[in-house]
mmCIF file of C-alpha atoms in Angstrom:
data_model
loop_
_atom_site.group_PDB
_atom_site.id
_atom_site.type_symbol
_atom_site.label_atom_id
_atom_site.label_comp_id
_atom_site.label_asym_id
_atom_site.label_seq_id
_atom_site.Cartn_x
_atom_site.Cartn_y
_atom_site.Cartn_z
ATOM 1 C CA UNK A 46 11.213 -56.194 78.508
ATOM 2 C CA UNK A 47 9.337 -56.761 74.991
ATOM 3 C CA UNK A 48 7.259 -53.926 75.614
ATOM 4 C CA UNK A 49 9.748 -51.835 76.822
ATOM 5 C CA UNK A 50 12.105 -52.298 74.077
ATOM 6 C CA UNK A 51 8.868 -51.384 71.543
ATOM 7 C CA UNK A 52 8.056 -48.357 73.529
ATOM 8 C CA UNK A 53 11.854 -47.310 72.640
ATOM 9 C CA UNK A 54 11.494 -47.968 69.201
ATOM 10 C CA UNK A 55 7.970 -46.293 68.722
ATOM 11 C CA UNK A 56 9.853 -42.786 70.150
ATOM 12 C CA UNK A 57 11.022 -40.028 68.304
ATOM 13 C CA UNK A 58 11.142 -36.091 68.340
ATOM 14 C CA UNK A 59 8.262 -34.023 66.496
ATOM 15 C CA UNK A 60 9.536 -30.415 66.057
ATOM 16 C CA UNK A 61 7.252 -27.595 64.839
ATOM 17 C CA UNK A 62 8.429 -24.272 64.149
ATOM 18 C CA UNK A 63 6.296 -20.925 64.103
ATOM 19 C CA UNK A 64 3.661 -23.424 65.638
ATOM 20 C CA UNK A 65 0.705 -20.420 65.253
ATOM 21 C CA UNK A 66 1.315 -20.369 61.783
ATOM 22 C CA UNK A 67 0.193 -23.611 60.903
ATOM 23 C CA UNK A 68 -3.696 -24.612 60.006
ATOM 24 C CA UNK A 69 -5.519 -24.311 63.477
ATOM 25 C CA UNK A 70 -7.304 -27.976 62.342
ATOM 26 C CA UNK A 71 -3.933 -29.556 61.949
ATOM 27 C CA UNK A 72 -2.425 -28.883 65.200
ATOM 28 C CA UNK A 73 -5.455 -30.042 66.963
ATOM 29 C CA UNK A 74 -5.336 -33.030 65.716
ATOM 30 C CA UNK A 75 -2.262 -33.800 67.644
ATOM 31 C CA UNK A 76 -3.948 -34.344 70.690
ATOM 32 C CA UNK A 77 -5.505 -37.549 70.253
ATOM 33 C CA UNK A 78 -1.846 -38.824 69.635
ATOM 34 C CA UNK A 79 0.136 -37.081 72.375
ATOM 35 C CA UNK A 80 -2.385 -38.204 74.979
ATOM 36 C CA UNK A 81 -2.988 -42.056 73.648
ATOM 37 C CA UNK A 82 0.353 -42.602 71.591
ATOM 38 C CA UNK A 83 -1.388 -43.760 68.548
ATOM 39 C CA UNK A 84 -2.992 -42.086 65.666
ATOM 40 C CA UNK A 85 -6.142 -43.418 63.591
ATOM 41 C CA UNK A 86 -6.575 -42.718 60.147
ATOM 42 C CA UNK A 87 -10.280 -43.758 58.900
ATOM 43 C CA UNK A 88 -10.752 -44.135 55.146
ATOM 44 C CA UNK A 89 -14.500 -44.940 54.082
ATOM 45 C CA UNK A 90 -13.898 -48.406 53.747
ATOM 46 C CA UNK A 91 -11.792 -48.943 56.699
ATOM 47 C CA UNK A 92 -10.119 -47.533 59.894
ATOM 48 C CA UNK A 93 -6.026 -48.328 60.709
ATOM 49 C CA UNK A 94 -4.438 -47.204 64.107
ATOM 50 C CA UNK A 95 -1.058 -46.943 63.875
ATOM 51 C CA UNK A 96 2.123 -46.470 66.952
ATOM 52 C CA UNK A 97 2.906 -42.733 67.326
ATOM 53 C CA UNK A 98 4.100 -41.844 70.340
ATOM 54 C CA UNK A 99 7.085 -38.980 69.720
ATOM 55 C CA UNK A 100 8.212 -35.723 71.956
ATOM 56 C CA UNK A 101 6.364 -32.735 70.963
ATOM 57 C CA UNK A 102 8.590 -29.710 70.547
ATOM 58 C CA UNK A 103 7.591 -26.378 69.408
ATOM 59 C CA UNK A 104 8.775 -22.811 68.774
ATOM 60 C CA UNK A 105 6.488 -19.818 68.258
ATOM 61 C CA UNK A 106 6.982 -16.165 68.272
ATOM 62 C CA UNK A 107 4.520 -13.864 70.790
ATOM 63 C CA UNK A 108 3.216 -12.213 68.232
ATOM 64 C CA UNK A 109 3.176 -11.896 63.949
ATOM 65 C CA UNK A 110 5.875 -9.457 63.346
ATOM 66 C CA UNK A 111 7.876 -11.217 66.447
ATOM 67 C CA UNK A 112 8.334 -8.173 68.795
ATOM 68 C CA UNK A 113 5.625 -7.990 71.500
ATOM 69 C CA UNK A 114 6.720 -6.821 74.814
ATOM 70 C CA UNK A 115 10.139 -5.742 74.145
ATOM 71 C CA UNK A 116 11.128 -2.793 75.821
ATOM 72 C CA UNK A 117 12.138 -1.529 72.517
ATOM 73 C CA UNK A 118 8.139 -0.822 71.699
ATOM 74 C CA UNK A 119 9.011 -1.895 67.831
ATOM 75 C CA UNK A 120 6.182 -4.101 67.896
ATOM 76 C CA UNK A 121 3.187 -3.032 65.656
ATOM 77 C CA UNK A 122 0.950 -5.526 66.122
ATOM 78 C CA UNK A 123 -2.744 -4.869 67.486
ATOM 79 C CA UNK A 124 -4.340 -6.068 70.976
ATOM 80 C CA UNK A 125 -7.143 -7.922 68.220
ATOM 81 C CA UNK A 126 -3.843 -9.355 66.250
ATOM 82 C CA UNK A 127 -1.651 -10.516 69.086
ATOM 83 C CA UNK A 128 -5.174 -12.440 70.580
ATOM 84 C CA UNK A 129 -6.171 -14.055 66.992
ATOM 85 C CA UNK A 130 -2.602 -14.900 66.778
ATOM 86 C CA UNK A 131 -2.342 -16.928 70.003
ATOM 87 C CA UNK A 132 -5.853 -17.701 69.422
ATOM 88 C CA UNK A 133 -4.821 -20.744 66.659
ATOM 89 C CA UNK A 134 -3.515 -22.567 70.265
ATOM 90 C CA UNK A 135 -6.511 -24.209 71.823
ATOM 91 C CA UNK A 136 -6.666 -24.259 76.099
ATOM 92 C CA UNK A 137 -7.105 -28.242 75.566
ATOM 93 C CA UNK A 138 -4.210 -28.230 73.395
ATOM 94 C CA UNK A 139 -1.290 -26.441 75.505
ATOM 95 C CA UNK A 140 -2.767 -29.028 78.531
ATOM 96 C CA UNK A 141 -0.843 -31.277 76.582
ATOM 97 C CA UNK A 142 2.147 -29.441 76.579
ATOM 98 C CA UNK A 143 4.522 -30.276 79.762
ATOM 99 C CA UNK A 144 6.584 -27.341 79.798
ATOM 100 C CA UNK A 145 6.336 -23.516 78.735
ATOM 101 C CA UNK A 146 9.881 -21.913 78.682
ATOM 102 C CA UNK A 147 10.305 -17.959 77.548
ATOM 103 C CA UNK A 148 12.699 -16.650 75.849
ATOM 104 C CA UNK A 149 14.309 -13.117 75.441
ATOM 105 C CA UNK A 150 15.668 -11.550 72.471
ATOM 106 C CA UNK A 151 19.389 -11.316 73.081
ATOM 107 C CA UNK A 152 21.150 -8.334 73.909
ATOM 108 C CA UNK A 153 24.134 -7.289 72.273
ATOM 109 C CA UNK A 154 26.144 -8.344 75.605
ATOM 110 C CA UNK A 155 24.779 -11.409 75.532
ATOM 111 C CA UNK A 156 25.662 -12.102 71.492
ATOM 112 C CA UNK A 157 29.211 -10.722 72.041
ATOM 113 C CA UNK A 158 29.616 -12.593 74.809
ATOM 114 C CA UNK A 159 32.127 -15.418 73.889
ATOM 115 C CA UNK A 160 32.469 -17.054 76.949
ATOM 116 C CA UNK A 161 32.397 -21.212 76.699
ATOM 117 C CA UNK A 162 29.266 -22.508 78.360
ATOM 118 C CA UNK A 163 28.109 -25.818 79.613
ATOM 119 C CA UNK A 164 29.142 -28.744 77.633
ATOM 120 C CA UNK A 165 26.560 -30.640 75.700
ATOM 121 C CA UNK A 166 28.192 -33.654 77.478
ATOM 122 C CA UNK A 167 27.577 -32.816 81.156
ATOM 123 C CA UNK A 168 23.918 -31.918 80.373
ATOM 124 C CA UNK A 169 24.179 -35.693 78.800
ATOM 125 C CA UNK A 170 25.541 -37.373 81.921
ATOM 126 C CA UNK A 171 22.962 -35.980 83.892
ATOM 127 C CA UNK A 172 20.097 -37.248 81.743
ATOM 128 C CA UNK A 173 21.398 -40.544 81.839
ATOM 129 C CA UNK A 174 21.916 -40.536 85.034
ATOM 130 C CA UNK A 175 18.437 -39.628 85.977
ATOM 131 C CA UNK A 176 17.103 -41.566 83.190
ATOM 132 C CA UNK A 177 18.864 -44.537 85.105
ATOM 133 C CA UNK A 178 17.324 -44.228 88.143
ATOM 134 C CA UNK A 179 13.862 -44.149 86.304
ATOM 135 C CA UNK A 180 14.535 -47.592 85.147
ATOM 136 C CA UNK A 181 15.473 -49.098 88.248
ATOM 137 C CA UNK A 182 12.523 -47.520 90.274
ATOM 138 C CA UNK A 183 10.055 -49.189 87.500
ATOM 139 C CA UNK A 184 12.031 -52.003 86.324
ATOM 140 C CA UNK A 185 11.559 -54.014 83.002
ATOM 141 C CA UNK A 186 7.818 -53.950 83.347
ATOM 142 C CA UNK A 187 7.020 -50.614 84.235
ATOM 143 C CA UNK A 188 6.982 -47.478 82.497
ATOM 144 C CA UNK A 189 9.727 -46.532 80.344
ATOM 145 C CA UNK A 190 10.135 -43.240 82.140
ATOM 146 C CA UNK A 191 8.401 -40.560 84.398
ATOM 147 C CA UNK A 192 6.330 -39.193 81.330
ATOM 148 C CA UNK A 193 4.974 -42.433 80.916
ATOM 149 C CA UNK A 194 3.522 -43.134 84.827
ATOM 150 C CA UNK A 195 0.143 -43.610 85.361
ATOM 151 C CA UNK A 196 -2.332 -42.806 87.781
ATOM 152 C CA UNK A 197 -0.749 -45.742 90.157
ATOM 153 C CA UNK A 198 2.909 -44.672 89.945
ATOM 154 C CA UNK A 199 2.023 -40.953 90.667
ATOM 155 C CA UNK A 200 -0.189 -41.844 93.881
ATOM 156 C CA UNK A 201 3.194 -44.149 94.926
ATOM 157 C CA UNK A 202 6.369 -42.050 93.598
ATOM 158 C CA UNK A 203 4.431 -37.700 93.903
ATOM 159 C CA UNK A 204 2.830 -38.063 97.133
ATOM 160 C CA UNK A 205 3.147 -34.578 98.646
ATOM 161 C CA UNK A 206 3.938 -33.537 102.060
ATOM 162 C CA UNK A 207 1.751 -31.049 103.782
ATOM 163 C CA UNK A 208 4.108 -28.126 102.240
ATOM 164 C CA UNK A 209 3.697 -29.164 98.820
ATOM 165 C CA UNK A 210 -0.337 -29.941 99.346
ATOM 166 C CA UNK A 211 -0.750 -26.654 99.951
ATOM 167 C CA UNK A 212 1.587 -25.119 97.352
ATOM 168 C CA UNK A 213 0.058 -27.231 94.413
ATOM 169 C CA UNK A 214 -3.526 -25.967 95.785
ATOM 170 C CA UNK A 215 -2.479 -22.768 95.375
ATOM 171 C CA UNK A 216 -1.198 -23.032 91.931
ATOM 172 C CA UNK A 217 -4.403 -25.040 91.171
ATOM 173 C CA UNK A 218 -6.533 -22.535 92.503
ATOM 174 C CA UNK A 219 -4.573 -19.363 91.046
ATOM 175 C CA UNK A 220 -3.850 -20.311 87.638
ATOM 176 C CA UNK A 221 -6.926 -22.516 87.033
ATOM 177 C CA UNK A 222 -5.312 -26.089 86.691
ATOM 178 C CA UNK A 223 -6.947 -28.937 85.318
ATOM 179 C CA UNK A 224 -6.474 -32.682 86.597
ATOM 180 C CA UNK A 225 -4.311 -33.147 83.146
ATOM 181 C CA UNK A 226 -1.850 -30.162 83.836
ATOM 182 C CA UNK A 227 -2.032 -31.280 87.574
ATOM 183 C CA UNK A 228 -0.832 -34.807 86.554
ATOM 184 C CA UNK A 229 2.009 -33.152 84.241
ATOM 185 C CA UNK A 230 3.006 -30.976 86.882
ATOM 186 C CA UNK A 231 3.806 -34.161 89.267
ATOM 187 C CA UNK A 232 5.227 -35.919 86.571
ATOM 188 C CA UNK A 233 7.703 -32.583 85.781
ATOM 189 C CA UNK A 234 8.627 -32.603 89.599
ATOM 190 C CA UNK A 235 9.610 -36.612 89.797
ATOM 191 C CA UNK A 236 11.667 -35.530 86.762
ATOM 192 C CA UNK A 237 13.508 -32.657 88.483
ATOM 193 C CA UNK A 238 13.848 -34.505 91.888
ATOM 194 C CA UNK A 239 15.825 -36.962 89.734
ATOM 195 C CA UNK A 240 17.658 -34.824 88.615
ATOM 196 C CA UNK A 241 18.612 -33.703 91.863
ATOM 197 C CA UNK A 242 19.127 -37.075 93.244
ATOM 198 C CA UNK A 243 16.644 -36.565 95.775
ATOM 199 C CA UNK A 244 13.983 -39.586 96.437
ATOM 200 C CA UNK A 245 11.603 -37.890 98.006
ATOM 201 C CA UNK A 246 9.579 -34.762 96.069
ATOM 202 C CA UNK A 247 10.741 -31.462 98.100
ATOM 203 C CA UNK A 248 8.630 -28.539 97.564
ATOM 204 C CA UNK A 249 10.601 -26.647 95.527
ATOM 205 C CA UNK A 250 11.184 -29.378 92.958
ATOM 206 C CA UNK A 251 7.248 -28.956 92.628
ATOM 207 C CA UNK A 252 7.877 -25.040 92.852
ATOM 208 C CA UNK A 253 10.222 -25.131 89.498
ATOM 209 C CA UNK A 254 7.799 -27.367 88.156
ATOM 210 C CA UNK A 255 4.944 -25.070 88.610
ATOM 211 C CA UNK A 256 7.055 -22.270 87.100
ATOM 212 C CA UNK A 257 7.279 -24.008 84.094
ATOM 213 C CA UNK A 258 3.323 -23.794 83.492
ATOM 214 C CA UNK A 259 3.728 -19.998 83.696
ATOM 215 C CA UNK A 260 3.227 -17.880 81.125
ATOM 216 C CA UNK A 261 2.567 -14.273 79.817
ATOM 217 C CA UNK A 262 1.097 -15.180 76.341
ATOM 218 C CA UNK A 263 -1.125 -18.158 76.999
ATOM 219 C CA UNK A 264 -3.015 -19.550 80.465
ATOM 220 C CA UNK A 265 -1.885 -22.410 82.250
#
C-alpha cells in the first residue's frame, strides 16, 4: 500500500499552453520524465534524480495566427509556416501523448447557446467509479491505475478478440503505429471499457480509442 500511497503523492497536473511556442529543446526534454516518472538533473560534480511523475496537458493552436482550416479562409499563414510551426513537436514526442482531441472554433449558435450542460459532478461520479474498479482489479500492490500497467497487465486485462486483432492491425498498418502508441492505445481502451462497465475490451472501445490518435495537424 506504501507504494501506492507514494505514487499518489508523486502525481500532479503539468499544463502547457501554446505548447509550439515554447523552446523546441525544452519540450523534449519532457520525455525522459513522462516515460520513466523521474527527472535527472546532472551538475558537474554530481547527478540527483528526483520523483516526477505528473499528467501532461497541453493546448496549441494549428497554426501561428490561429486560423488554419477554417472555412472562413482568414488564415494567412504559409504551407512552409504552418510545417515549421508544428515542426517544434517531435514524432517521438507526441508518442508520448495518450490522446489527441480537436477542437472547432465556436459558432455563434454554439456561444449563444445557453442551454445547461453536463454537470461537472456526473462526469466526477463516473471517474470514480471507473477509477474504483481499477483498484480492485490490481489491488494494493498493483498499479495505481490503467496508465500505469505494464507489459504483464496489458497481455492479462487488453487481450483482443479476433475483431479487434484485426482492427488494431489496421490502424497499425494505416497510420504507422509504433509499439509505444500501440501500448497507449490498449491502455486508452481498458480506460473506456471502464467506463462503460464492460470487463471484457469490445471492439469499439478500441475503435474510440484509435480515434483519439487521429489527427489532421500531426501523424499518429
Amino acid at each position: 500500500m506504501r507504494s501506492r500511497i507514494e505514487h499518489h503523492r508523486q502525481s500532479g497536473v503539468l499544463f502547457l499552453d501554446e505548447l509550439p511556442e515554447f523552446h523546441k529543446d525544452v519540450i523534449e526534454v519532457l520525455r525522459q520524465p513522462m516515460e520513466d516518472g523521474v527527472i535527472s538533473v546532472v551538475r558537474s560534480a554530481a547527478t540527483e534524480t528526483y520523483p516526477s511523475r505528473f499528467l501532461l496537458l497541453c493546448a496549441m493552436n494549428p497554426c501561428k495566427c490561429g486560423w488554419y482550416g477554417h472555412p472562413s479562409g482568414r488564415c494567412r499563414c504559409s504551407p512552409q509556416q504552418v510545417k515549421k510551426y508544428l515542426g517544434k513537436l517531435s514524432g517521438p514526442l507526441l508518442d508520448r501523448i495518450d490522446l489527441f482531441a480537436e477542437v472547432p472554433a465556436l459558432e455563434f449558435e454554439a456561444l449563444a447557446d445557453r442551454s445547461p450542460g453536463e454537470p461537472s459532478s456526473a462526469i466526477r461520479a463516473r471517474v470514480t467509479q471507473a477509477r474504483a474498479i481499477q483498484t480492485q482489479r490490481y489491488g494494493p500492490e498493483g498499479p495505481l491505475c490503467n496508465a500505469a500497467m505494464g507489459q504483464a497487465e496489458l497481455r492479462q486485462y487488453c487481450a483482443l478478440d479476433g475483431e479487434s486483432q484485426a482492427l488494431m492491425k489496421g490502424a497499425y498498418e494505416h497510420m504507422g503505429l509504433t509499439a509505444r502508441s500501440y501500448d497507449r492505445i490498449l491502455r486508452v481502451a481498458r480506460t473506456i471499457a471502464d467506463l462503460d462497465g464492460s470487463q471484457p475490451l469490445q471492439p469499439h472501445h478500441l475503435a474510440e480509442a484509435i480515434q483519439y490518435r487521429q489527427s489532421d495537424y500531426f501523424p499518429a
